[in-house]
Amino acid sequence: MTTIDLNRIGAKGAIAEEAEGKWGMVIDRDVCTGCQACVAACAMENNIAYVGEEDAGYGRTMHWIRIERFWEGEYPEVKSTHQPMLCQQCGHAPCEPVCPVFATPHSMSEQINLQVYNRCIGTRYCANNCPYQVRSFNWRDYQDNRLRPEITILSNQFNPDVTVRRRGVMEKCSFCIQRIHKAEDKAKSEGREVEDGEFTTACAQACPANAITFGRLDNPESLVSQLAQNERGYKHLDELNTLPRVTYLKEG
Amino acid sequence: MSAVSKHYSGAEKAHAHHQEEEHDPREFLMYDPKPRGEMNDMVMESMMTTSWKFWAVIAVLVVLVASCFVYAWGYMIANGLGTAGVMRPSYWGVFLVNTVFWIGISHAGTFISAILRVFKAEFRRPFTRAAELMTTFGLIQAGASIFMHMGRVWLAYWMFPIPNERMLWPNFHSPLMWDLLAITTYVLGSTMYLFLPLIPDLAMARDRSTGWRKSFFKVLALGFRGTEGEWRHLQTAMNYFAFAIIPVMFSVHTIVSWDFAMAMRPGWSSSVFGPYFVLGALHSGMGAVAVVLVIMRATMKHMDYFIRKEHFDALGKLMLIVSFAYAYFFFNDYIVQWYGGDRATDNLLHWLEEGKMSWMFYQLILFNIIIPWLTLWSKKIRTTPWLLAIIGILINVGMYWERYLIVPVMLAVNRMPFTWRLYQPRIEIFLTVGTFALFLLFYMIASRLIPLIPVWEVQEGQMVHTLRKVGKTHVPTVSEFE
């Protein structure tokens, strides 16, 4: 490589990864009805804490995906639009270089943002530097059923593949990395690549309108690659050059 | 000159035999020396004098520290940061405001002591110690506030580069790591710089005290006897430290500003933040020094001999100059961001001007710029201690609002309108009170344990001051000591 493409230099000075080998998502805002099924499915799959009424009212909900609802127009010509917002798994993630203890590194094999819960010391700098505001912090021991008897039943349905986080650590959407790993392991044992549509994330699986599509962006044949080329597609806050992996399709 | 001298009632009463020199400009440089033994006794007496009022204030402060600092922090560690008001999107709140505020306060000590020493500004002599103590105690509060804000404070040592088998090293790209290094350097450097000029005074106190105090001072004075060689070594060491601590001082607040300037937030990402924060720190620090000096002068014995209106006059001028510089950086920051035309930043600026927190924005301009400009030009106001103290307090309130606007308020208005929400401090209020109480407690204990007046520096100053006759008037000058 003779010239340095500034678009590919990450904040750490390292060369940002190539387009191949990465997982991506396409969210069609035209068909999203804001039903919140993805939010519920994500919470079930990833052991996301139920923070209680008071904390939720104060803005401490911990969902890894949220439905942002916007109103357009004046009454009676009102239209509501919905925008599912989750970690955009940036290629140049602003959260990564600011963590003092490398608790939020970049995965080289999956090429997504990881959060190392047991390394996090809770400075919350990553959350402040995230322009999408999709990181959530464990303000209390939400998952400790000795402290919170009301979640005793909920704790019986924890997903054993996912860590239960305790207080004081940051957490975020991982593109259901436990599902990615499972599918990759299966494919590897059968001596093949992961096929398109073989598995998907919890939110995509739960979406009744099929508004969320997950898959391999590096495979031009995959559904997600096809959809990402759609003329309605846009990246959120593209001007910040964070190279998000989630493509939105605007309302048609 | 004569009009000013009339205000020196305190000094005049103490020196009736100097009444005939009422219009003498020498008084401006404390050229009315007393015998050294008498001055040393005065300093020692002010240290030993404790009235019931002193103990009453100490008792109140101890109760405040125990409840608002020790208990409240323990409660927060035990129950998690949920007890604080921080939330999405204001992940940083009053704790970080306090950190920046206390680091700002700590700048004045070094500035007054080191920079004015390097530039041989003579008026600094009687109150360098008081200012340096503010540095050390302020930094303790700043450090405590940083630890308070961490989610898992018991793992804070992970930020140190400890060798380990997993090769888990801290991330030196993170401005927070640089914060840690800068603040640690500053704590160590400023404490040593506080200690060096203290040695002769500790030796003086050792020679004039008995009992446990004598043992205490004996250990601290490191066997200083005042020989020629010891003085020379001390002067050399102080010179090195005075020059070395200045870049450290500037770097610390510059690096603190990088926490914000290097982030991609509307309102934060501003390249002028480095000097802007340093000037803001000096602004609040000067105000705090003025307040502390006024309180010291009013409450401690014999302090009106050492701290005079001429010192307040000089300090007031310094505050005015810093206020000018602060105004430049404030409007520079604002205008560049406004001209940038970024939509999110525009939203933020608009909200600062017209939103719920606009009172903070306007008080900041009023307290930091308008009030100093309207008042400090007047010599009469500068030399009235209580007025200067009020201005100092107002400047500090304004600077606190500035940091409050930068941390939680600028976090509240971000690029995702759906998450916009204003932050409400909860346990932070108690912990803020706790840090203030701890600072005052440290200061009050120190005022009775170490000589708050660098009496050898005052005596040195009185030795090197000379008068030169220019035409018909006497002009005070300073001869080179070395």
Short mmCIF file of N, CA, C and O in Angstrom, two decimals, chain B residues 292-333:
data_model
loop_
_atom_site.label_atom_id
_atom_site.label_comp_id
_atom_site.label_asym_id
_atom_site.label_seq_id
_atom_site.Cartn_x
_atom_site.Cartn_y
_atom_site.Cartn_z
N VAL B 292 -9.83 33.13 50.34
CA VAL B 292 -9.08 32.50 51.44
C VAL B 292 -8.27 33.55 52.19
O VAL B 292 -8.22 33.56 53.43
N LEU B 293 -7.64 34.48 51.45
CA LEU B 293 -6.82 35.49 52.11
C LEU B 293 -7.66 36.40 52.99
O LEU B 293 -7.26 36.74 54.11
N VAL B 294 -8.83 36.76 52.49
CA VAL B 294 -9.68 37.64 53.29
C VAL B 294 -10.11 36.94 54.57
O VAL B 294 -10.07 37.51 55.66
N ILE B 295 -10.48 35.65 54.43
CA ILE B 295 -10.91 34.91 55.62
C ILE B 295 -9.74 34.76 56.59
O ILE B 295 -9.88 34.96 57.80
N MET B 296 -8.58 34.42 56.05
CA MET B 296 -7.39 34.28 56.89
C MET B 296 -7.09 35.57 57.65
O MET B 296 -6.82 35.57 58.85
N ARG B 297 -7.13 36.66 56.92
CA ARG B 297 -6.78 37.96 57.50
C ARG B 297 -7.78 38.32 58.58
O ARG B 297 -7.43 38.89 59.62
N ALA B 298 -9.04 37.95 58.36
CA ALA B 298 -10.06 38.34 59.32
C ALA B 298 -10.05 37.45 60.55
O ALA B 298 -10.45 37.88 61.63
N THR B 299 -9.64 36.19 60.40
CA THR B 299 -9.81 35.26 61.52
C THR B 299 -8.52 34.95 62.25
O THR B 299 -8.57 34.54 63.40
N MET B 300 -7.38 35.13 61.63
CA MET B 300 -6.14 34.73 62.30
C MET B 300 -5.41 35.94 62.86
O MET B 300 -5.45 37.03 62.29
N LYS B 301 -4.72 35.70 63.95
CA LYS B 301 -4.04 36.78 64.65
C LYS B 301 -2.86 37.30 63.83
O LYS B 301 -2.17 36.52 63.18
N HIS B 302 -2.62 38.58 63.89
CA HIS B 302 -1.45 39.24 63.29
C HIS B 302 -1.42 39.15 61.78
O HIS B 302 -0.43 39.54 61.17
N MET B 303 -2.46 38.62 61.15
CA MET B 303 -2.37 38.45 59.70
C MET B 303 -2.45 39.79 58.99
O MET B 303 -2.03 39.90 57.85
N ASP B 304 -3.02 40.79 59.66
CA ASP B 304 -3.12 42.08 58.97
C ASP B 304 -1.77 42.76 58.84
O ASP B 304 -1.62 43.69 58.05
N TYR B 305 -0.79 42.27 59.58
CA TYR B 305 0.55 42.79 59.33
C TYR B 305 1.10 42.22 58.02
O TYR B 305 1.73 42.93 57.24
N PHE B 306 0.85 40.96 57.80
CA PHE B 306 1.45 40.30 56.65
C PHE B 306 0.64 40.50 55.38
O PHE B 306 1.19 40.70 54.30
N ILE B 307 -0.68 40.40 55.51
CA ILE B 307 -1.53 40.51 54.32
C ILE B 307 -2.22 41.86 54.37
O ILE B 307 -3.05 42.11 55.24
N ARG B 308 -1.84 42.72 53.44
CA ARG B 308 -2.31 44.10 53.51
C ARG B 308 -3.14 44.44 52.30
O ARG B 308 -3.24 43.67 51.35
N LYS B 309 -3.68 45.61 52.37
CA LYS B 309 -4.54 46.01 51.25
C LYS B 309 -3.76 46.13 49.96
O LYS B 309 -4.31 45.97 48.88
N GLU B 310 -2.47 46.41 50.07
CA GLU B 310 -1.68 46.49 48.85
C GLU B 310 -1.64 45.13 48.14
O GLU B 310 -1.60 45.05 46.92
N HIS B 311 -1.67 44.06 48.95
CA HIS B 311 -1.70 42.74 48.33
C HIS B 311 -3.03 42.48 47.66
O HIS B 311 -3.10 41.90 46.58
N PHE B 312 -4.11 42.89 48.34
CA PHE B 312 -5.42 42.74 47.71
C PHE B 312 -5.51 43.56 46.44
O PHE B 312 -6.10 43.13 45.45
N ASP B 313 -4.88 44.73 46.48
CA ASP B 313 -4.87 45.58 45.30
C ASP B 313 -4.21 44.85 44.13
O ASP B 313 -4.77 44.75 43.03
N ALA B 314 -3.03 44.29 44.40
CA ALA B 314 -2.31 43.58 43.33
C ALA B 314 -3.10 42.36 42.87
O ALA B 314 -3.21 42.09 41.66
N LEU B 315 -3.68 41.63 43.83
CA LEU B 315 -4.46 40.45 43.47
C LEU B 315 -5.67 40.84 42.63
O LEU B 315 -6.02 40.16 41.66
N GLY B 316 -6.30 41.95 43.00
CA GLY B 316 -7.45 42.42 42.24
C GLY B 316 -7.09 42.76 40.80
O GLY B 316 -7.82 42.43 39.87
N LYS B 317 -5.93 43.39 40.62
CA LYS B 317 -5.47 43.68 39.26
C LYS B 317 -5.27 42.39 38.48
O LYS B 317 -5.65 42.28 37.31
N LEU B 318 -4.66 41.42 39.16
CA LEU B 318 -4.43 40.13 38.49
C LEU B 318 -5.76 39.49 38.10
O LEU B 318 -5.92 38.96 36.99
N MET B 319 -6.73 39.57 39.00
CA MET B 319 -8.05 39.00 38.69
C MET B 319 -8.66 39.70 37.49
O MET B 319 -9.28 39.06 36.63
N LEU B 320 -8.48 41.00 37.42
CA LEU B 320 -9.07 41.74 36.30
C LEU B 320 -8.42 41.32 34.99
O LEU B 320 -9.11 41.08 33.98
N ILE B 321 -7.09 41.17 35.00
CA ILE B 321 -6.39 40.78 33.77
C ILE B 321 -6.85 39.38 33.34
O ILE B 321 -7.14 39.14 32.17
N VAL B 322 -6.91 38.46 34.31
CA VAL B 322 -7.35 37.10 33.99
C VAL B 322 -8.77 37.13 33.44
O VAL B 322 -9.12 36.39 32.53
N SER B 323 -9.58 38.03 33.98
CA SER B 323 -10.96 38.14 33.50
C SER B 323 -11.00 38.61 32.04
O SER B 323 -11.81 38.10 31.26
N PHE B 324 -10.12 39.54 31.70
CA PHE B 324 -10.03 39.96 30.29
C PHE B 324 -9.69 38.76 29.41
O PHE B 324 -10.33 38.51 28.38
N ALA B 325 -8.66 38.03 29.82
CA ALA B 325 -8.22 36.89 29.02
C ALA B 325 -9.32 35.85 28.93
O ALA B 325 -9.56 35.26 27.88
N TYR B 326 -10.01 35.62 30.05
CA TYR B 326 -11.09 34.64 30.06
C TYR B 326 -12.18 35.04 29.07
O TYR B 326 -12.69 34.20 28.33
N ALA B 327 -12.51 36.35 29.07
CA ALA B 327 -13.57 36.81 28.16
C ALA B 327 -13.17 36.53 26.71
O ALA B 327 -14.00 36.10 25.90
N TYR B 328 -11.90 36.76 26.39
CA TYR B 328 -11.46 36.49 25.02
C TYR B 328 -11.72 35.04 24.65
O TYR B 328 -12.30 34.75 23.61
N PHE B 329 -11.31 34.12 25.55
CA PHE B 329 -11.46 32.71 25.20
C PHE B 329 -12.91 32.29 25.21
O PHE B 329 -13.33 31.46 24.40
N PHE B 330 -13.70 32.84 26.10
CA PHE B 330 -15.12 32.49 26.14
C PHE B 330 -15.79 32.84 24.81
O PHE B 330 -16.47 32.01 24.20
N PHE B 331 -15.56 34.07 24.35
CA PHE B 331 -16.23 34.47 23.12
C PHE B 331 -15.60 33.80 21.91
O PHE B 331 -16.28 33.51 20.93
N ASN B 332 -14.30 33.54 21.99
CA ASN B 332 -13.65 32.80 20.92
C ASN B 332 -14.32 31.44 20.76
O ASN B 332 -14.75 31.05 19.67
N ASP B 333 -14.44 30.72 21.86
CA ASP B 333 -15.06 29.40 21.83
C ASP B 333 -16.48 29.50 21.29
O ASP B 333 -16.88 28.74 20.41
#
